[in-house]
Short mmCIF file of C-alpha atoms and ligand atoms in Angstrom, two decimals:
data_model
loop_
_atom_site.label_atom_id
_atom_site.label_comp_id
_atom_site.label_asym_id
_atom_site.label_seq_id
_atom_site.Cartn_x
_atom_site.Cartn_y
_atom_site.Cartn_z
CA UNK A 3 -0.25 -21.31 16.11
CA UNK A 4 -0.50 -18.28 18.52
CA UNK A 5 -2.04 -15.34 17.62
CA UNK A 6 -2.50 -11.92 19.18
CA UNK A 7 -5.97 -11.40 21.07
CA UNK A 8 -5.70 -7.73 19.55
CA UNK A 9 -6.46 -9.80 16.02
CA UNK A 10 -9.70 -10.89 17.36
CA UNK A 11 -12.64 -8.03 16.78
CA UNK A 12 -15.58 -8.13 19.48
CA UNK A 13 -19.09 -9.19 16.91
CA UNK A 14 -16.51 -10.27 14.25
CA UNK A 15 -17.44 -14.05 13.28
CA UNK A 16 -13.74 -15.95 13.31
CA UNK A 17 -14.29 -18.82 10.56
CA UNK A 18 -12.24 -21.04 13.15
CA UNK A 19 -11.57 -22.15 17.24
CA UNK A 20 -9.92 -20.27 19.23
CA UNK A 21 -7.89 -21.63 21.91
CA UNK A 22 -6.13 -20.30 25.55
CA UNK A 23 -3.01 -21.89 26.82
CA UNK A 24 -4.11 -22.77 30.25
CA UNK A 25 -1.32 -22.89 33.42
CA UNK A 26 -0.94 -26.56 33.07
CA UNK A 27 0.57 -26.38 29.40
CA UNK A 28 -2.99 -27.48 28.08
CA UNK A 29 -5.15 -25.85 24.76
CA UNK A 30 -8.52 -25.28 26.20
CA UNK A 31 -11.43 -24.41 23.84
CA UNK A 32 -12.11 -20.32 24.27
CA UNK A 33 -13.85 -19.58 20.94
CA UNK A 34 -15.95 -21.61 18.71
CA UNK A 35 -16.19 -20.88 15.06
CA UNK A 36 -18.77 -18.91 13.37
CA UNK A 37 -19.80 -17.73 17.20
CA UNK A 38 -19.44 -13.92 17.61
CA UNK A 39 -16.31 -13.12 20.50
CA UNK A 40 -17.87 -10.54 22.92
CA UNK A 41 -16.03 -7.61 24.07
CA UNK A 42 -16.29 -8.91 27.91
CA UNK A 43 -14.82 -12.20 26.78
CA UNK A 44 -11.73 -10.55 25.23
CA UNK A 45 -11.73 -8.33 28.57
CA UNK A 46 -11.91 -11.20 31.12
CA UNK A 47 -8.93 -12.52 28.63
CA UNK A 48 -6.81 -9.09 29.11
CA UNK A 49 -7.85 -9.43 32.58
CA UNK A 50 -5.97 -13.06 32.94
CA UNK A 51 -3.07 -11.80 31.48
CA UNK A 52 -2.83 -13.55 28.21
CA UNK A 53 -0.82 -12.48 25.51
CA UNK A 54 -1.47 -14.43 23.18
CA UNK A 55 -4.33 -16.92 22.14
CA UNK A 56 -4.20 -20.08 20.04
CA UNK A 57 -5.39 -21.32 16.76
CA UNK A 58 -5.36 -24.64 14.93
CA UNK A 59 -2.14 -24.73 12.30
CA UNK A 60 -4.93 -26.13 9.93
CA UNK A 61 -6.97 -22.98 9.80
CA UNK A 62 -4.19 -21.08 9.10
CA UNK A 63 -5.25 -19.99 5.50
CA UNK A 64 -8.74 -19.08 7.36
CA UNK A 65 -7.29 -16.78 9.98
CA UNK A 66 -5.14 -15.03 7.13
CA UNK A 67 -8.46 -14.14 5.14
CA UNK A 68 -10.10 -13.35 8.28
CA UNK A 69 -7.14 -10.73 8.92
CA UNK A 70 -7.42 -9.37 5.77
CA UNK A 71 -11.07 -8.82 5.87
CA UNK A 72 -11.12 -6.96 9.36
CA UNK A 73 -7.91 -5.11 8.39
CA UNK A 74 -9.87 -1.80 8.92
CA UNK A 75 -11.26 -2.99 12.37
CA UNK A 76 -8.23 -4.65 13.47
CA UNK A 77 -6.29 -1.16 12.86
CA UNK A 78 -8.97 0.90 14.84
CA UNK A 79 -9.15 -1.59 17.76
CA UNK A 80 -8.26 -0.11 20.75
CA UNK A 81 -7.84 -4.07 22.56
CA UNK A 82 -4.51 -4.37 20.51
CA UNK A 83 -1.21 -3.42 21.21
CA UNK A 84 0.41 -0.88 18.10
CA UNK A 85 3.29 -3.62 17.80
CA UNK A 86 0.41 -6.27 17.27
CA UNK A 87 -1.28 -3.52 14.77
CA UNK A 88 2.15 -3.27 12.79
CA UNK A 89 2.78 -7.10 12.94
CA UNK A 90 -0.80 -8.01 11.87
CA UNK A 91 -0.38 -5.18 9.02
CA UNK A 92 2.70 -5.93 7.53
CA UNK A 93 1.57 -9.62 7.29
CA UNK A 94 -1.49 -9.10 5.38
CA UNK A 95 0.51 -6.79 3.55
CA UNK A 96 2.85 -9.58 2.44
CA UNK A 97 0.34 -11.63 1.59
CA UNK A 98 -1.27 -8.89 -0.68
CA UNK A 99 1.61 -8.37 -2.30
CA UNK A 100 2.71 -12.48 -3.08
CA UNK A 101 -0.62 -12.85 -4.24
CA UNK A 102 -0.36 -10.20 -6.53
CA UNK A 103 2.95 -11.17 -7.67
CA UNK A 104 1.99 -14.73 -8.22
CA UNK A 105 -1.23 -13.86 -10.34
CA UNK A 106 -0.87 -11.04 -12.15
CA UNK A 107 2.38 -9.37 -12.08
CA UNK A 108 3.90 -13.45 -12.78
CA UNK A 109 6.23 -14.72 -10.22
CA UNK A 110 9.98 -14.33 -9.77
CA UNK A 111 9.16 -10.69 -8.80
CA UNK A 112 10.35 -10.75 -5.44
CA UNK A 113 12.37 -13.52 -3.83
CA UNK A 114 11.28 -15.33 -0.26
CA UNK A 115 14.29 -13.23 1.03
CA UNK A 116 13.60 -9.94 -0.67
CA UNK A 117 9.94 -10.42 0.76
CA UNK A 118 11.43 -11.19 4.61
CA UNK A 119 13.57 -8.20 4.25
CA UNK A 120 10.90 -5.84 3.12
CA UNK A 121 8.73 -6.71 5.83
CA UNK A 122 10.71 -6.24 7.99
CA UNK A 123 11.34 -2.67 6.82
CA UNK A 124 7.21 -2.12 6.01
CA UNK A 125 6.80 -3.39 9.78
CA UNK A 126 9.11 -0.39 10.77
CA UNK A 127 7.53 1.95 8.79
CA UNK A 128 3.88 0.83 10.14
CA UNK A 129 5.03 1.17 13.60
CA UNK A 130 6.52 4.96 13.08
CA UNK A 131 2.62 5.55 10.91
CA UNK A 132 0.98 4.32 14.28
CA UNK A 133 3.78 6.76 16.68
CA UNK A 134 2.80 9.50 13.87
CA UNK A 135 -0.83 10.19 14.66
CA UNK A 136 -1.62 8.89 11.28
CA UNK A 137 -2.99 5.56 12.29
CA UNK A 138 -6.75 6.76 11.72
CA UNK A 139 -6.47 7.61 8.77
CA UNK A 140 -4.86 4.54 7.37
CA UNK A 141 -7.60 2.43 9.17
CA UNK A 142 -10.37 4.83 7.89
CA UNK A 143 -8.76 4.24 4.03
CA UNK A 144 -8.67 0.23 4.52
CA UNK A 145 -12.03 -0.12 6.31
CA UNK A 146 -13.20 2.20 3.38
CA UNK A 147 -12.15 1.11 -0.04
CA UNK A 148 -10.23 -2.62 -0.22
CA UNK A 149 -9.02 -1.76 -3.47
CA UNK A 150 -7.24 1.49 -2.85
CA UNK A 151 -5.19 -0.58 0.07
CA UNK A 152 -4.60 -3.03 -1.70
CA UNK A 153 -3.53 -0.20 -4.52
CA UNK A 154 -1.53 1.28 -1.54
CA UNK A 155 0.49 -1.75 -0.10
CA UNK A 156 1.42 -2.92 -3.56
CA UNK A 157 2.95 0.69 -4.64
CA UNK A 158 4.13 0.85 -0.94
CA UNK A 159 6.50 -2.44 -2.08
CA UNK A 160 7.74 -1.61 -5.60
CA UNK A 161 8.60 1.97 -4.06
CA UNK A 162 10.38 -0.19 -1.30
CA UNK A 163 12.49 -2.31 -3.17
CA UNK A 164 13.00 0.34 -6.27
CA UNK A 165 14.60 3.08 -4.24
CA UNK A 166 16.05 -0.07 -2.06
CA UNK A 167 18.21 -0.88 -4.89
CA UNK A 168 18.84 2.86 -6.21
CA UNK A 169 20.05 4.50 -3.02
CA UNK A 170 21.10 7.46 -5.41
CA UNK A 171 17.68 8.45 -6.20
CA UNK A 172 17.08 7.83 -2.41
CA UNK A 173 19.83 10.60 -1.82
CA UNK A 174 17.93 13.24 -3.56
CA UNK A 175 14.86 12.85 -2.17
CA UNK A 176 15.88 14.72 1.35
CA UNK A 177 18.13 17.24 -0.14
CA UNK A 178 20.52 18.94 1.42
CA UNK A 179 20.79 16.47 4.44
CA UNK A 180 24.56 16.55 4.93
CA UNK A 181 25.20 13.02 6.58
CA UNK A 182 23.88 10.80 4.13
CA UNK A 183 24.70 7.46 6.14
CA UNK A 184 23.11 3.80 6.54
CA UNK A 185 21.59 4.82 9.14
CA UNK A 186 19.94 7.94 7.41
CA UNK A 187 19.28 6.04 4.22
CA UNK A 188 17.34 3.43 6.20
CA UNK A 189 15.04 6.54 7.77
CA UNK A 190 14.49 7.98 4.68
CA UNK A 191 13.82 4.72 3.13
CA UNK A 192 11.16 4.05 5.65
CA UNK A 193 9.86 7.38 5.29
CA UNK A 194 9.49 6.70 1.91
CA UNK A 195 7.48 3.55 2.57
CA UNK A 196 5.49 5.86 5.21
CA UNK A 197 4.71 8.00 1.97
CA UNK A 198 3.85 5.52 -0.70
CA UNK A 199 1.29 3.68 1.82
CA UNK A 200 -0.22 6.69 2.74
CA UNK A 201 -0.30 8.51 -0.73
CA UNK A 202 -3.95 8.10 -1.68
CA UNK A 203 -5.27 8.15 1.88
CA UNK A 204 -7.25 11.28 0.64
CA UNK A 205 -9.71 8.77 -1.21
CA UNK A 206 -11.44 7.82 2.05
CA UNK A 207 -13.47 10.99 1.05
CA UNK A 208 -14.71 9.86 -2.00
CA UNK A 209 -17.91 7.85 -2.18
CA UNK A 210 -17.50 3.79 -3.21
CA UNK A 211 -19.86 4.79 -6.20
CA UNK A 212 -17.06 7.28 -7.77
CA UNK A 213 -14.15 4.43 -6.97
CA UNK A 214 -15.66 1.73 -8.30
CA UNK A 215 -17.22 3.41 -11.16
CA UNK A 216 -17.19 1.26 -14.55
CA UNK A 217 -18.07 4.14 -16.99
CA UNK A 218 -15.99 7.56 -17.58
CA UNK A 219 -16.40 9.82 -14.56
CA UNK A 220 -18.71 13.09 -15.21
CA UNK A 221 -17.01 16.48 -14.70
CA UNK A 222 -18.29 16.65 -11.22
CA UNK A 223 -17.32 12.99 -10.32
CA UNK A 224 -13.53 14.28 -11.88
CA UNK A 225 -13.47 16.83 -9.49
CA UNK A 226 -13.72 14.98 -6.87
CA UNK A 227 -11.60 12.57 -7.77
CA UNK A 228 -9.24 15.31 -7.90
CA UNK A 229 -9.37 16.35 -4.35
CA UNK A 230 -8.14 13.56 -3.20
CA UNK A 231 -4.45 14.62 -3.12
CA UNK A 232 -5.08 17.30 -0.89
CA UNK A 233 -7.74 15.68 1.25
CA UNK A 234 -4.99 13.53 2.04
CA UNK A 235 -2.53 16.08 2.94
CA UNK A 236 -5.65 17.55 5.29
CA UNK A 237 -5.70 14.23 7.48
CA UNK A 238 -1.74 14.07 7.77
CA UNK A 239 -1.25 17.63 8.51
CA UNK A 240 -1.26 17.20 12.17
CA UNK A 241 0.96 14.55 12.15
CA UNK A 242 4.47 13.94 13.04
CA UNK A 243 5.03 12.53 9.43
CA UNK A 244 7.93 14.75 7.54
CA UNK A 245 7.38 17.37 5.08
CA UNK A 246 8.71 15.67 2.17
CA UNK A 247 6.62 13.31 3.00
CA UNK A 248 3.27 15.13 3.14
CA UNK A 249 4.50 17.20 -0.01
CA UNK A 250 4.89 13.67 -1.63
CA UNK A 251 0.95 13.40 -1.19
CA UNK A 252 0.40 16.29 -2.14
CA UNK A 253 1.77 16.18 -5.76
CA UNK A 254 1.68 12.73 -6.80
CA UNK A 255 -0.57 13.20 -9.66
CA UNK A 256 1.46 16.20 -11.17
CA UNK A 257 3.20 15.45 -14.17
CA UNK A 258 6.61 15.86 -14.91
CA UNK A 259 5.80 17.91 -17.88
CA UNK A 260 2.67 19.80 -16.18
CA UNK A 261 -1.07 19.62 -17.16
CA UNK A 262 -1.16 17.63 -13.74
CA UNK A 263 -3.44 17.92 -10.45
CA UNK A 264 -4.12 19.84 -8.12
CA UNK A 265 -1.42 22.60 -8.94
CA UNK A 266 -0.02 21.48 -12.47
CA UNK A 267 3.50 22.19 -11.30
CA UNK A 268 6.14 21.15 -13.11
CA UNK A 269 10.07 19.05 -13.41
CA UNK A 270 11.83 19.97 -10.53
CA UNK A 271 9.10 21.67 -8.92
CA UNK A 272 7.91 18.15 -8.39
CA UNK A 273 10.00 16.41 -4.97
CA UNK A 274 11.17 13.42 -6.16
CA UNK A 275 9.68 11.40 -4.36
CA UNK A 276 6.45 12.22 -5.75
CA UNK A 277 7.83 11.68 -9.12
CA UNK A 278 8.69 8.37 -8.34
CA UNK A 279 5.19 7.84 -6.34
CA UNK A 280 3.94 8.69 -9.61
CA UNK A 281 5.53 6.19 -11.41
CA UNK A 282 4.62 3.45 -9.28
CA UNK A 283 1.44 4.54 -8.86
CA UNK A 284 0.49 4.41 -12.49
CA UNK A 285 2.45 0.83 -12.85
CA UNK A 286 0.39 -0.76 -10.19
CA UNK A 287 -2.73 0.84 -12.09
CA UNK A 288 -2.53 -0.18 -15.48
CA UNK A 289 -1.50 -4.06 -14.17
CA UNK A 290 -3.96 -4.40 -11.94
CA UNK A 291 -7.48 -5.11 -12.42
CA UNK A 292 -9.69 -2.38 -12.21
CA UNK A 293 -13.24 -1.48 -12.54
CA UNK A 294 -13.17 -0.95 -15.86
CA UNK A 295 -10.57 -2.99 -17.10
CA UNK A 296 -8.83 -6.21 -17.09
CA UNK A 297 -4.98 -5.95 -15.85
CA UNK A 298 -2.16 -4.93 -18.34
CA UNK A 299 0.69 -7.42 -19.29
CA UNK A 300 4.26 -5.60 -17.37
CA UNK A 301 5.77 -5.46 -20.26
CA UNK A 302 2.64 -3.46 -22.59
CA UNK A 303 2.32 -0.90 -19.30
CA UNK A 304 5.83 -0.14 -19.74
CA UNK A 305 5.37 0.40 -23.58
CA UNK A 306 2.27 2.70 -22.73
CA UNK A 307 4.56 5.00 -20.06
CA UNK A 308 7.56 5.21 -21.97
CA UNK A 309 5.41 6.13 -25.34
CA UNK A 310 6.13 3.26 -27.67
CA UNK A 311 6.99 5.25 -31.40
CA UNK A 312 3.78 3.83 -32.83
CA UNK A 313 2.05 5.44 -29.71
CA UNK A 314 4.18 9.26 -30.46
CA UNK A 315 2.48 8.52 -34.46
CA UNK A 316 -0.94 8.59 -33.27
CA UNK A 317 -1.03 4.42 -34.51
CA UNK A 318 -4.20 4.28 -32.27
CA UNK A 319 -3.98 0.66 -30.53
CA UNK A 320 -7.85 -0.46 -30.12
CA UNK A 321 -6.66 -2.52 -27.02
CA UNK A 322 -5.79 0.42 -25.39
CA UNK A 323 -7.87 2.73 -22.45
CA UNK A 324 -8.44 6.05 -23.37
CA UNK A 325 -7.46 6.68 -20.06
CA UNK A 326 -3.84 5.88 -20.76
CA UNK A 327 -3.43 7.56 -23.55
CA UNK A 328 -0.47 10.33 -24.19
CA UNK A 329 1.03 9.09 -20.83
CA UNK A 330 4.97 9.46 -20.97
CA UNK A 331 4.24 13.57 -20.75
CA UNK A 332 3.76 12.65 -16.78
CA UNK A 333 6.89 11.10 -15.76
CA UNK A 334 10.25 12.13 -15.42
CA UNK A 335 12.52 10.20 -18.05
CA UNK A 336 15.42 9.42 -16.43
CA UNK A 337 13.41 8.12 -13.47
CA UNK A 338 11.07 5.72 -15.60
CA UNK A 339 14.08 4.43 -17.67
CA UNK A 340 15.83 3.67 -14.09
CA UNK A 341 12.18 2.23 -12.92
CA UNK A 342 12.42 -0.48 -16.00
CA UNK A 343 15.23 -1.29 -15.25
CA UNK A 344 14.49 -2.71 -11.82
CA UNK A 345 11.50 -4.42 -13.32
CA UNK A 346 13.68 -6.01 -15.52
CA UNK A 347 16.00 -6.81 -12.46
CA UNK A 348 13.17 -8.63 -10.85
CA UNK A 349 12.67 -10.56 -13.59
CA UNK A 350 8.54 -9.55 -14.29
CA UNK A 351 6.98 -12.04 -16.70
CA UNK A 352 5.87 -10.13 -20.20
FE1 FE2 B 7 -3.79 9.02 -6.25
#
């Protein structure tokens, strides 16, 4: 199976052999497992010309872990090629995703095809983060925090294939763009994916102890954690990545009905886009597992966000976090109802 050389990290320990095509259309041995690849042995291999370097179709599963743990590295390594970068991402991305869809959020979610297709698009949008200056920080946020990528890819997905299938929410998020075509719905929907990947990139400021925290957060700790929206629109302000965009960062924790962070703004005041971020973003939450809690069944999350009428009586559910409590104030209504519907469309096990 080739691989790019970009893939391989100089003093990262590959869990399996690396091999060179050589002239006469033989695999010779280049890298032994568990030995350390030196950054003069990957230079002597630039030097040769190779493009790409082989592993064993066996170790396949091995060199996908090994990918996803040196994500960070990978991103930041100057060796590799930004269309190797955006290939390598989008990959581990997809595997992030499956995985997730397979355990937790049940299967059915997302069809081989819808999967291919959304690559593809995620592959796009990686390439135009990497052209946009913004590559740094995505590589600081991986190398970081695993769980706030892994946060970030999955919301980067359901945004994906939500506005994917509701191109009239898509339409408002650029208003005022007169030529609404394929073409432009495409750029916006990549933009989009540009948006929800990069959306809590502001938590690369915020110490592991704070983000992995098991008990409530002290005041202090809360204010931090309450940067983070425009810590993230500080490292993307220099880049080429479009307003809407940044603003999307920005405001994705303020709720549709105020009382949110950092501005408490309010319904329209809020781009859409970071209405819908903010929908996703509390989704992926709440079913995934976190710190403090074991992941939520789809179908009780959606209860929770849409305020179930035993949760608008005050019928206190023991089962439920006190940190989800009185949630529905933060979304826009017509957006959530449109939001369930997809997950019903893609068929999430209850
Ligand atoms: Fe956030």
């Amino acid at each position: 199976m080739a691989i790019p050389p970009g893939a391989v990290i100089p003093g990262a320990l590959p869990d399996f052999r690396i091999y060179v095509l050589t002239s006469q259309g033989t695999y010779t041995l280049w890298a032994l497992e568990g030995n350390k690849v030196s950054a003069e042995q990957l230079a002597r291999l630039a030097e040769g010309g190779y493009t790409e370097v082989y592993v064993d179709l066996e170790a396949q599963f091995k060199y996908e872990q090994y990918l996803e743990s040196n994500l960070g590295s990978i991103l930041e390594n100057r060796a590799a090629s930004d269309d190797q970068k955006a290939e390598i991402f989008s990959k581990v991305s997809a595997n992030v995703v499956k995985g997730a869809f397979e355990t937790s959020l049940g299967l059915g979610a997302m069809g081989a095809v819808a999967i291919q297709r959304t690559q593809k698009l995620i592959e796009n949008a990686l390439k135009f983060i990497v052209e946009s200056k913004s590559l740094q920080a995505l590589a600081k946020m991986v190398g970081h925090d695993y769980q706030t990528y892994e946060h970030a890819t999955k919301v980067l997905w359901f945004t994906v294939a939500f506005l994917r299938l509701n191109p009239e929410i898509l339409e408002q998020i650029e208003p005022g763009h007169p030529a609404f075509d394929e073409s432009r719905r495409m750029e916006t929907l990549r933009q989009c994916a540009v948006g929800a990947l990069l959306h809590d990139i502001g938590k690369a400021f915020i110490s592991q102890a704070i983000l992995t925290k098991t008990g409530p957060l002290t005041e202090v700790e809360w204010e931090i954690m309450k940067q983070h929206p425009l810590n993230g629109l500080a490292m993307l302000i220099d880049t080429d990545i479009p307003a809407f965009v940044k603003k999307a960062v920005l405001h994705h924790h303020e709720d549709f009905h105020g009382g949110g962070y950092p501005m408490s703004l309010e319904g329209s005041n809020i781009t859409t886009l970071a209405r819908v971020l903010r929908i996703v973003d509390v989704f992926d939450a709440m079913t995934s597992r976190r710190p403090y809690k074991d992941p939520m069944p789809p179908k009780k999350a959606m209860e929770i966000m849409i305020g179930t009428p035993a949760d608008r009586e005050g019928d206190e559910d023991p089962a439920q976090d006190e940190r989800d409590k009185g949630m529905q104030r933060c979304f826009d209504r017509e957006l959530l109802k449109k939001f369930i519907v997809f997950l019903g469309d893609v068929k999430l096990d209850a």
